[in-house]
């Protein structure tokens, strides 16, 4: 707790303060919003501070990035120099329009959160039921599809998991967990070549001990011994006391590696 407080209360250099503000302005422009909104928001804060707003009211907002008049002027200058022609939307109505889809899916994600909580309690069947409701409400959300597929895997139902994980990958191929789950299913169903493709992609996106062990199994089953040995060794080194690390060490020994 003391370390966390120290980190939160640490001071930042002026250049470090500029970076998040500038990135935020750049993202506003890329998203089609008027970057002047960033300065207008800071002007509101400035008026509150000048008007004697209670410190507690603004303390949380500026705990890690303290506000200053100089910071506000830096942002004005950055917009003028970097985005002189930028316009875009501003105000409540365009924002409401842009975020309408998120609000439509809010109920689905409430069910998704409920499903995750049920999984945390070990209530897998109830979690699957909640995931199914969430997926019915928002059938193209890759996080929900992945959650449902992984829940089926925990219930040892890979055939039921496969279509949801495959659809998750189709919707968004840049999430490591759906790739890893699909790779596991394909390994179980003896489609080794396809499994290796999915697991390699999963490891490129986000390397994990689980993904590494599964990919080593894929290499092992497809006769790519040297790749299997290297990856089993890496898993055994990364997780020496864990179940996967010990399994990798045993397989490594069996392969003479």
Tab-separated table of C-alpha atoms in Angstrom:
chain	number	residue	atom	x	y	z
A	1	UNK	CA	0.000	0.000	0.000
A	2	UNK	CA	2.778	2.441	0.868
A	3	UNK	CA	4.581	1.676	-2.384
A	4	UNK	CA	1.378	2.199	-4.371
A	5	UNK	CA	0.805	5.543	-2.686
A	6	UNK	CA	4.364	6.578	-3.454
A	7	UNK	CA	3.944	5.703	-7.092
A	8	UNK	CA	0.626	7.542	-7.330
A	9	UNK	CA	1.976	10.655	-5.661
A	10	UNK	CA	5.227	10.853	-7.587
A	11	UNK	CA	5.835	13.972	-9.585
A	12	UNK	CA	6.180	13.994	-13.357
A	13	UNK	CA	8.390	16.148	-15.513
A	14	UNK	CA	6.742	18.727	-17.735
A	15	UNK	CA	7.638	16.684	-20.823
A	16	UNK	CA	6.083	13.562	-19.277
A	17	UNK	CA	2.910	15.557	-18.633
A	18	UNK	CA	2.810	16.720	-22.234
A	19	UNK	CA	2.880	13.205	-23.693
A	20	UNK	CA	-0.503	11.866	-22.443
A	21	UNK	CA	-2.190	15.178	-23.275
A	22	UNK	CA	-0.785	15.133	-26.800
A	23	UNK	CA	-1.722	11.514	-27.343
A	24	UNK	CA	-5.241	12.272	-26.155
A	25	UNK	CA	-5.493	15.164	-28.620
A	26	UNK	CA	-4.191	12.993	-31.455
A	27	UNK	CA	-6.772	10.309	-30.628
A	28	UNK	CA	-9.560	12.905	-30.625
A	29	UNK	CA	-8.555	14.009	-34.122
A	30	UNK	CA	-8.315	10.414	-35.385
A	31	UNK	CA	-11.737	9.671	-33.904
A	32	UNK	CA	-13.355	12.601	-35.681
A	33	UNK	CA	-13.759	14.832	-32.638
A	34	UNK	CA	-12.858	18.514	-32.322
A	35	UNK	CA	-9.515	18.594	-30.433
A	36	UNK	CA	-10.427	21.957	-28.935
A	37	UNK	CA	-12.671	19.962	-26.614
A	38	UNK	CA	-9.556	18.889	-24.701
A	39	UNK	CA	-8.673	22.506	-23.963
A	40	UNK	CA	-12.280	23.439	-23.236
A	41	UNK	CA	-12.407	20.725	-20.572
A	42	UNK	CA	-9.246	22.073	-18.969
A	43	UNK	CA	-10.721	25.576	-19.077
A	44	UNK	CA	-13.645	24.284	-17.015
A	45	UNK	CA	-11.226	22.898	-14.454
A	46	UNK	CA	-9.259	26.138	-14.447
A	47	UNK	CA	-12.390	28.198	-13.776
A	48	UNK	CA	-13.310	25.876	-10.908
A	49	UNK	CA	-9.864	26.184	-9.384
A	50	UNK	CA	-9.833	29.980	-9.827
A	51	UNK	CA	-13.317	30.091	-8.334
A	52	UNK	CA	-12.106	28.336	-5.199
A	53	UNK	CA	-13.493	24.818	-5.789
A	54	UNK	CA	-12.976	22.532	-2.826
A	55	UNK	CA	-9.636	20.700	-3.190
A	56	UNK	CA	-11.315	17.354	-2.484
A	57	UNK	CA	-13.579	17.826	-5.511
A	58	UNK	CA	-10.662	17.869	-7.941
A	59	UNK	CA	-8.042	15.906	-5.991
A	60	UNK	CA	-8.936	12.526	-7.501
A	61	UNK	CA	-8.892	13.828	-11.068
A	62	UNK	CA	-5.466	15.402	-10.750
A	63	UNK	CA	-3.852	12.903	-8.398
A	64	UNK	CA	-1.422	11.528	-10.973
A	65	UNK	CA	-1.490	14.340	-13.559
A	66	UNK	CA	-1.728	17.686	-11.735
A	67	UNK	CA	-3.453	20.486	-13.607
A	68	UNK	CA	-1.710	23.759	-14.383
A	69	UNK	CA	-2.392	26.820	-16.488
A	70	UNK	CA	0.862	26.102	-18.353
A	71	UNK	CA	-0.352	22.626	-19.228
A	72	UNK	CA	-3.538	24.095	-20.680
A	73	UNK	CA	-1.518	26.566	-22.766
A	74	UNK	CA	0.776	23.768	-23.955
A	75	UNK	CA	-2.288	21.982	-25.320
A	76	UNK	CA	-3.523	25.111	-27.086
A	77	UNK	CA	-0.109	25.490	-28.730
A	78	UNK	CA	0.041	21.798	-29.686
A	79	UNK	CA	-3.344	21.927	-31.420
A	80	UNK	CA	-2.416	25.115	-33.257
A	81	UNK	CA	0.901	23.700	-34.481
A	82	UNK	CA	0.020	20.026	-35.044
A	83	UNK	CA	-3.645	20.133	-36.025
A	84	UNK	CA	-4.315	23.625	-37.401
A	85	UNK	CA	-7.067	22.436	-39.774
A	86	UNK	CA	-8.738	19.989	-37.415
A	87	UNK	CA	-12.456	20.304	-36.841
A	88	UNK	CA	-14.806	17.454	-36.095
A	89	UNK	CA	-17.721	16.802	-33.813
A	90	UNK	CA	-18.277	18.263	-30.395
A	91	UNK	CA	-21.069	18.387	-27.877
A	92	UNK	CA	-23.433	15.847	-26.365
A	93	UNK	CA	-25.406	14.811	-29.446
A	94	UNK	CA	-22.481	13.577	-31.604
A	95	UNK	CA	-21.036	11.768	-28.592
A	96	UNK	CA	-24.348	10.047	-27.880
A	97	UNK	CA	-24.581	9.035	-31.537
A	98	UNK	CA	-21.010	7.701	-31.621
A	99	UNK	CA	-21.495	5.612	-28.467
A	100	UNK	CA	-25.018	4.334	-29.251
A	101	UNK	CA	-23.684	0.882	-30.147
A	102	UNK	CA	-21.882	0.582	-26.816
A	103	UNK	CA	-25.049	1.370	-24.912
A	104	UNK	CA	-26.977	-1.187	-26.945
A	105	UNK	CA	-24.493	-3.873	-25.859
A	106	UNK	CA	-24.414	-2.788	-22.230
A	107	UNK	CA	-26.916	-5.466	-21.174
A	108	UNK	CA	-24.929	-8.176	-22.914
A	109	UNK	CA	-21.772	-7.184	-21.058
A	110	UNK	CA	-23.644	-7.135	-17.747
A	111	UNK	CA	-24.441	-10.802	-18.420
A	112	UNK	CA	-20.804	-11.384	-19.442
A	113	UNK	CA	-19.634	-9.944	-16.112
A	114	UNK	CA	-22.133	-12.139	-14.305
A	115	UNK	CA	-20.828	-15.196	-16.156
A	116	UNK	CA	-17.244	-14.394	-15.179
A	117	UNK	CA	-18.246	-14.049	-11.541
A	118	UNK	CA	-19.998	-17.421	-11.667
A	119	UNK	CA	-16.872	-18.990	-13.156
A	120	UNK	CA	-14.835	-17.496	-10.346
A	121	UNK	CA	-17.072	-19.348	-7.906
A	122	UNK	CA	-16.627	-22.592	-9.821
A	123	UNK	CA	-20.222	-22.603	-11.089
A	124	UNK	CA	-19.348	-23.482	-14.675
A	125	UNK	CA	-22.776	-24.641	-15.884
A	126	UNK	CA	-24.465	-21.493	-14.597
A	127	UNK	CA	-21.686	-19.430	-16.171
A	128	UNK	CA	-22.264	-21.079	-19.557
A	129	UNK	CA	-25.967	-20.259	-19.316
A	130	UNK	CA	-25.135	-16.591	-18.654
A	131	UNK	CA	-22.592	-16.515	-21.488
A	132	UNK	CA	-25.204	-17.970	-23.853
A	133	UNK	CA	-27.622	-15.201	-22.907
A	134	UNK	CA	-24.898	-12.603	-23.455
A	135	UNK	CA	-23.986	-14.084	-26.839
A	136	UNK	CA	-27.627	-14.087	-27.900
A	137	UNK	CA	-27.878	-10.393	-27.015
A	138	UNK	CA	-24.603	-9.470	-28.767
A	139	UNK	CA	-23.644	-12.264	-31.197
A	140	UNK	CA	-20.668	-10.449	-32.748
A	141	UNK	CA	-18.745	-9.571	-29.581
A	142	UNK	CA	-15.485	-11.527	-29.588
A	143	UNK	CA	-14.905	-11.212	-25.828
A	144	UNK	CA	-18.284	-12.787	-25.087
A	145	UNK	CA	-17.737	-15.519	-27.677
A	146	UNK	CA	-14.293	-16.247	-26.257
A	147	UNK	CA	-15.620	-16.377	-22.704
A	148	UNK	CA	-18.306	-18.828	-23.770
A	149	UNK	CA	-15.859	-21.013	-25.670
A	150	UNK	CA	-13.380	-21.122	-22.784
A	151	UNK	CA	-16.172	-21.968	-20.337
A	152	UNK	CA	-17.109	-24.947	-22.510
A	153	UNK	CA	-13.461	-26.025	-22.468
A	154	UNK	CA	-13.427	-25.888	-18.670
A	155	UNK	CA	-16.530	-28.074	-18.771
A	156	UNK	CA	-14.556	-30.486	-20.995
A	157	UNK	CA	-16.806	-29.933	-24.002
A	158	UNK	CA	-14.401	-29.007	-26.815
A	159	UNK	CA	-16.922	-29.740	-29.573
A	160	UNK	CA	-19.317	-27.195	-28.053
A	161	UNK	CA	-16.473	-24.693	-27.601
A	162	UNK	CA	-15.225	-24.844	-31.176
A	163	UNK	CA	-17.879	-22.821	-33.069
A	164	UNK	CA	-17.782	-19.980	-30.534
A	165	UNK	CA	-13.989	-19.754	-30.499
A	166	UNK	CA	-13.828	-19.994	-34.291
A	167	UNK	CA	-16.360	-17.171	-34.588
A	168	UNK	CA	-14.428	-15.079	-32.068
A	169	UNK	CA	-11.286	-15.449	-34.181
A	170	UNK	CA	-13.245	-14.565	-37.298
A	171	UNK	CA	-14.636	-11.403	-35.679
A	172	UNK	CA	-11.281	-10.323	-34.218
A	173	UNK	CA	-8.164	-12.338	-34.944
A	174	UNK	CA	-5.991	-10.190	-32.690
A	175	UNK	CA	-7.010	-11.700	-29.339
A	176	UNK	CA	-4.558	-14.297	-28.084
A	177	UNK	CA	-7.001	-16.221	-25.885
A	178	UNK	CA	-9.515	-17.122	-28.587
A	179	UNK	CA	-6.629	-18.260	-30.818
A	180	UNK	CA	-5.188	-20.363	-27.997
A	181	UNK	CA	-8.555	-21.914	-27.129
A	182	UNK	CA	-9.244	-22.771	-30.746
A	183	UNK	CA	-5.752	-24.238	-31.084
A	184	UNK	CA	-6.397	-26.458	-28.076
A	185	UNK	CA	-9.672	-27.710	-29.581
A	186	UNK	CA	-7.983	-28.461	-32.886
A	187	UNK	CA	-5.250	-30.404	-31.087
A	188	UNK	CA	-7.901	-32.435	-29.284
A	189	UNK	CA	-9.624	-33.168	-32.584
A	190	UNK	CA	-6.352	-34.232	-34.231
A	191	UNK	CA	-6.263	-31.321	-36.687
A	192	UNK	CA	-2.652	-30.680	-35.794
A	193	UNK	CA	-1.564	-28.506	-38.725
A	194	UNK	CA	-4.431	-26.067	-38.172
A	195	UNK	CA	-3.823	-26.142	-34.426
A	196	UNK	CA	-0.194	-25.108	-34.903
A	197	UNK	CA	-1.243	-22.132	-37.035
A	198	UNK	CA	-3.642	-20.895	-34.355
A	199	UNK	CA	-1.209	-21.492	-31.500
A	200	UNK	CA	1.673	-19.786	-33.286
A	201	UNK	CA	-0.527	-16.750	-33.804
A	202	UNK	CA	-1.591	-16.819	-30.153
A	203	UNK	CA	2.047	-16.835	-29.039
A	204	UNK	CA	2.904	-13.987	-31.398
A	205	UNK	CA	0.085	-11.908	-29.938
A	206	UNK	CA	0.815	-12.698	-26.296
A	207	UNK	CA	3.206	-15.452	-25.218
A	208	UNK	CA	1.995	-17.506	-22.245
A	209	UNK	CA	3.110	-20.703	-20.550
A	210	UNK	CA	-0.188	-22.349	-21.539
A	211	UNK	CA	0.125	-21.318	-25.166
A	212	UNK	CA	3.770	-22.361	-25.251
A	213	UNK	CA	3.011	-25.822	-23.904
A	214	UNK	CA	0.166	-26.356	-26.357
A	215	UNK	CA	2.296	-25.193	-29.278
A	216	UNK	CA	5.105	-27.519	-28.165
A	217	UNK	CA	2.554	-30.351	-28.214
A	218	UNK	CA	1.535	-29.297	-31.709
A	219	UNK	CA	5.137	-29.367	-32.906
A	220	UNK	CA	5.610	-32.695	-31.124
A	221	UNK	CA	2.576	-34.280	-32.792
A	222	UNK	CA	3.502	-32.949	-36.231
A	223	UNK	CA	7.034	-34.348	-36.093
A	224	UNK	CA	8.818	-30.991	-35.662
A	225	UNK	CA	11.051	-32.375	-32.945
A	226	UNK	CA	13.600	-29.572	-32.661
A	227	UNK	CA	10.931	-26.891	-32.353
A	228	UNK	CA	9.125	-29.023	-29.774
A	229	UNK	CA	12.304	-29.508	-27.740
A	230	UNK	CA	13.090	-25.788	-27.735
A	231	UNK	CA	9.596	-24.839	-26.649
A	232	UNK	CA	9.276	-27.554	-24.003
A	233	UNK	CA	12.593	-26.349	-22.596
A	234	UNK	CA	11.341	-22.750	-22.510
A	235	UNK	CA	8.135	-23.777	-20.705
A	236	UNK	CA	10.056	-25.912	-18.200
A	237	UNK	CA	12.375	-22.981	-17.488
A	238	UNK	CA	9.564	-20.438	-17.171
A	239	UNK	CA	7.354	-22.622	-14.947
A	240	UNK	CA	9.684	-24.997	-13.085
A	241	UNK	CA	7.333	-25.682	-10.165
A	242	UNK	CA	4.059	-25.577	-12.076
A	243	UNK	CA	2.050	-28.383	-13.595
A	244	UNK	CA	2.827	-27.357	-17.173
A	245	UNK	CA	6.506	-26.775	-16.449
A	246	UNK	CA	6.858	-30.235	-14.945
A	247	UNK	CA	4.922	-31.831	-17.796
A	248	UNK	CA	7.194	-30.033	-20.270
A	249	UNK	CA	10.280	-31.254	-18.411
A	250	UNK	CA	8.997	-34.840	-18.529
A	251	UNK	CA	8.273	-34.638	-22.230
A	252	UNK	CA	11.656	-33.001	-22.821
A	253	UNK	CA	13.324	-35.950	-21.091
A	254	UNK	CA	11.330	-38.409	-23.187
A	255	UNK	CA	12.483	-36.663	-26.353
A	256	UNK	CA	16.105	-36.799	-25.206
A	257	UNK	CA	16.291	-33.004	-25.090
